Structures are given as structure tokens and as C-alpha cells.
XYZ file of C-alpha atoms in Angstrom:
189
model
C 18.247 38.443 -105.420
C 17.779 34.778 -105.079
C 18.023 33.016 -101.800
C 20.968 30.559 -101.545
C 19.416 27.261 -100.751
C 22.718 25.348 -101.200
C 21.586 23.698 -104.394
C 24.288 25.304 -106.402
C 26.870 23.598 -104.116
C 25.366 20.186 -104.502
C 23.407 20.435 -101.220
C 19.688 20.169 -100.686
C 17.655 21.348 -97.712
C 17.986 18.036 -95.898
C 21.754 17.851 -95.924
C 23.380 18.368 -92.596
C 26.760 20.186 -92.740
C 29.114 18.837 -90.103
C 30.855 21.472 -87.974
C 34.199 19.696 -88.064
C 35.866 22.445 -89.724
C 35.078 24.794 -86.785
C 35.857 22.078 -84.285
C 39.165 21.258 -86.063
C 40.176 24.858 -85.998
C 39.383 25.107 -82.306
C 41.393 21.862 -81.617
C 44.303 23.197 -83.645
C 44.320 26.414 -81.619
C 44.146 24.549 -78.357
C 46.939 22.193 -79.481
C 49.110 25.209 -80.523
C 48.448 26.878 -77.167
C 49.479 23.680 -75.387
C 52.716 23.463 -77.459
C 53.425 27.074 -76.632
C 52.907 26.441 -72.904
C 55.260 23.463 -73.060
C 57.906 25.516 -74.929
C 57.696 28.281 -72.383
C 57.895 25.807 -69.546
C 61.004 24.226 -71.044
C 62.597 27.584 -71.587
C 61.985 28.476 -67.927
C 63.384 25.234 -66.709
C 66.498 25.662 -68.855
C 67.125 29.342 -68.210
C 70.251 28.852 -65.953
C 71.536 26.071 -68.102
C 71.388 28.322 -71.201
C 73.277 31.083 -69.321
C 76.157 28.574 -68.832
C 75.884 26.941 -72.238
C 76.961 29.925 -74.371
C 80.341 30.620 -72.708
C 81.132 26.860 -72.436
C 80.335 26.359 -76.142
C 82.579 29.314 -77.053
C 85.369 27.687 -74.971
C 84.887 24.385 -76.853
C 83.665 22.472 -73.813
C 81.536 19.336 -74.303
C 78.478 19.182 -72.001
C 74.780 18.218 -72.179
C 71.582 19.363 -70.644
C 69.909 17.259 -67.890
C 66.145 17.471 -67.759
C 64.507 17.926 -64.358
C 63.675 14.213 -64.339
C 67.346 13.391 -65.102
C 68.441 15.738 -62.313
C 66.252 13.745 -59.756
C 67.652 10.537 -61.147
C 71.227 11.782 -60.811
C 70.585 12.742 -57.142
C 69.014 9.402 -56.364
C 68.730 8.825 -52.606
C 70.736 11.943 -51.940
C 67.600 14.050 -52.460
C 66.335 12.524 -49.157
C 69.227 13.823 -47.034
C 68.068 15.839 -44.006
C 67.600 19.448 -44.963
C 66.371 22.890 -44.023
C 65.012 25.331 -46.496
C 66.945 24.876 -49.762
C 70.013 23.438 -48.007
C 71.096 20.173 -46.664
C 71.592 20.089 -42.945
C 75.208 19.020 -42.945
C 75.340 18.879 -39.138
C 73.259 15.687 -39.316
C 75.427 14.035 -42.054
C 78.354 11.897 -40.770
C 81.826 12.766 -42.203
C 80.641 15.928 -43.849
C 83.158 18.644 -44.645
C 82.095 22.228 -44.625
C 84.425 25.099 -45.553
C 83.569 28.801 -45.192
C 84.768 31.170 -47.875
C 85.266 34.938 -47.760
C 85.442 35.815 -51.451
C 84.912 34.318 -54.867
C 88.520 33.232 -55.161
C 88.277 31.281 -51.861
C 84.999 29.809 -52.987
C 86.476 28.613 -56.333
C 89.548 27.093 -54.613
C 87.446 25.360 -51.961
C 85.051 24.081 -54.651
C 87.962 22.595 -56.671
C 89.340 20.947 -53.486
C 85.878 19.408 -52.800
C 85.532 18.305 -56.398
C 88.986 16.675 -56.338
C 88.063 14.861 -53.118
C 84.926 13.454 -54.660
C 85.478 12.865 -58.400
C 88.080 11.752 -60.821
C 88.887 14.455 -63.432
C 87.396 12.338 -66.289
C 84.167 11.580 -64.306
C 80.881 12.974 -65.672
C 79.169 15.049 -63.022
C 75.811 16.789 -62.729
C 75.555 20.418 -61.942
C 72.190 21.139 -60.336
C 70.841 24.664 -59.769
C 67.453 23.370 -58.632
C 65.797 20.052 -58.513
C 62.944 21.344 -60.741
C 65.216 22.981 -63.365
C 67.528 21.671 -66.019
C 70.966 20.794 -64.921
C 74.195 20.149 -66.721
C 76.319 17.024 -67.352
C 80.026 17.905 -67.685
C 83.380 16.338 -66.801
C 84.797 17.198 -63.375
C 87.943 18.617 -65.067
C 85.914 21.002 -67.238
C 83.765 22.011 -64.217
C 86.862 22.746 -62.211
C 88.295 24.881 -65.038
C 85.032 26.874 -65.423
C 83.872 26.858 -61.759
C 83.814 30.634 -61.314
C 81.290 31.213 -64.175
C 79.116 28.149 -63.259
C 79.068 28.977 -59.454
C 78.041 32.542 -60.104
C 74.820 31.336 -61.777
C 73.001 30.142 -58.632
C 72.534 30.750 -54.917
C 72.481 27.024 -53.994
C 74.298 24.611 -56.293
C 74.643 20.937 -55.984
C 77.255 18.776 -57.823
C 77.119 14.971 -57.861
C 78.100 12.086 -60.049
C 75.900 12.203 -63.139
C 74.484 8.692 -62.430
C 73.171 8.102 -58.995
C 75.883 9.567 -56.853
C 77.503 8.346 -53.665
C 78.822 11.865 -53.061
C 77.495 15.437 -53.065
C 78.977 18.892 -53.082
C 76.797 21.884 -52.081
C 77.810 25.481 -52.755
C 75.762 28.064 -50.797
C 76.224 31.639 -51.810
C 74.192 33.128 -48.930
C 75.922 31.006 -46.209
C 79.273 31.344 -47.964
C 79.938 27.552 -47.531
C 81.101 24.664 -49.673
C 79.958 21.424 -47.989
C 80.591 17.925 -49.294
C 80.478 14.286 -48.310
C 80.804 10.722 -49.422
C 77.856 8.560 -48.689
C 77.008 4.807 -48.547
C 74.841 3.543 -51.470
C 71.579 4.081 -49.567
C 72.408 7.864 -49.441
C 72.657 8.456 -45.710
C 75.273 7.103 -43.367
């Protein structure tokens, strides 16, 4: 058996073979891993949104996804309202309205009352399940029509105007409250 010295491939003993193919393969694998991590993070951020999207699409409702960055933008200065845990401390907010509900039907009726007090039917609103998750942009009328399904998807839900809101509605499943208020442009009265 003859020893392969590389001459049959056009190489001599002094030719240095670059390792780019190995490095390129490693870089490709790292890049694919990064893409997978991003895809999984997007899926986790949009989990609640996707649960709402199917039934709304089936009903022919127009809506769109809000990225976590767009959720923060929609909240604007309202995200700095006084709070405790995952809730706003409505006792510190002037002219706040808080209603206590006893069952899902009460909740839905009170939510529609709050939505009517804050938004015109044609206004685009943001539904926010968590500030670090995807939200939903939908008209107030469509949200009112599909409130039971959407409100069942989260324990604390905020609704505000889709573009830097002067008002906020909070629905708390654990405290059985719908709270809402209109605010001055700086967010706190």
C-alpha cells in the first residue's frame, strides 16, 4: 500500500490545508442553534396570543400580534403606574373605577361597561396578557364581542389604546375585579 502524500490531489507536503470547512460547519451549527433558540423564545412569547388567534380567525375577526416591544410602547407611561405584585394599586390612582364580579357573566358585562367607558367601538385596542409576552391589537367592538374567550386566557389582563393610551382597563381573575381609569397624558393624575 502506498502512503497518501496528497500529490494525487494536487497537494505537496508544504501545502497547508485551511480548516475552514470544519470551522464553517461549527459556525453553521451555532447559527442554527441560535435560530432555534429565537424561534422557541418567540413561540413562548406568543403562546397566549396563539390560543386566542385560532378562534378569532375562525370567526372572521381581524386582529394582529403585538410584539413584547410593541406592548411596552402601547402602554407608554401607564407601565409606571403604582403597583403591587402583578397588579396596579388602583387605590393610589385618582378617579379609578373598580368593580367586583361574582361569576364569568358578571365579569364579561363589567368588562364591556369599562371598555365602552374608555374606547369607541372602532378604536384599535391592545390586549396585554403580560408585558414580556406578545399581545393583540383588535377593535374595541370585536374585543367586546369575544370578551369571554379572551378574558379566560389570563389571570391578569390589561387593555389599553393600541398607541400610547390615556386609559387602562385591568381584569384580575384572582381578585375578581375589573378596574379602569382615564389618565392625563403623563400617565398619572
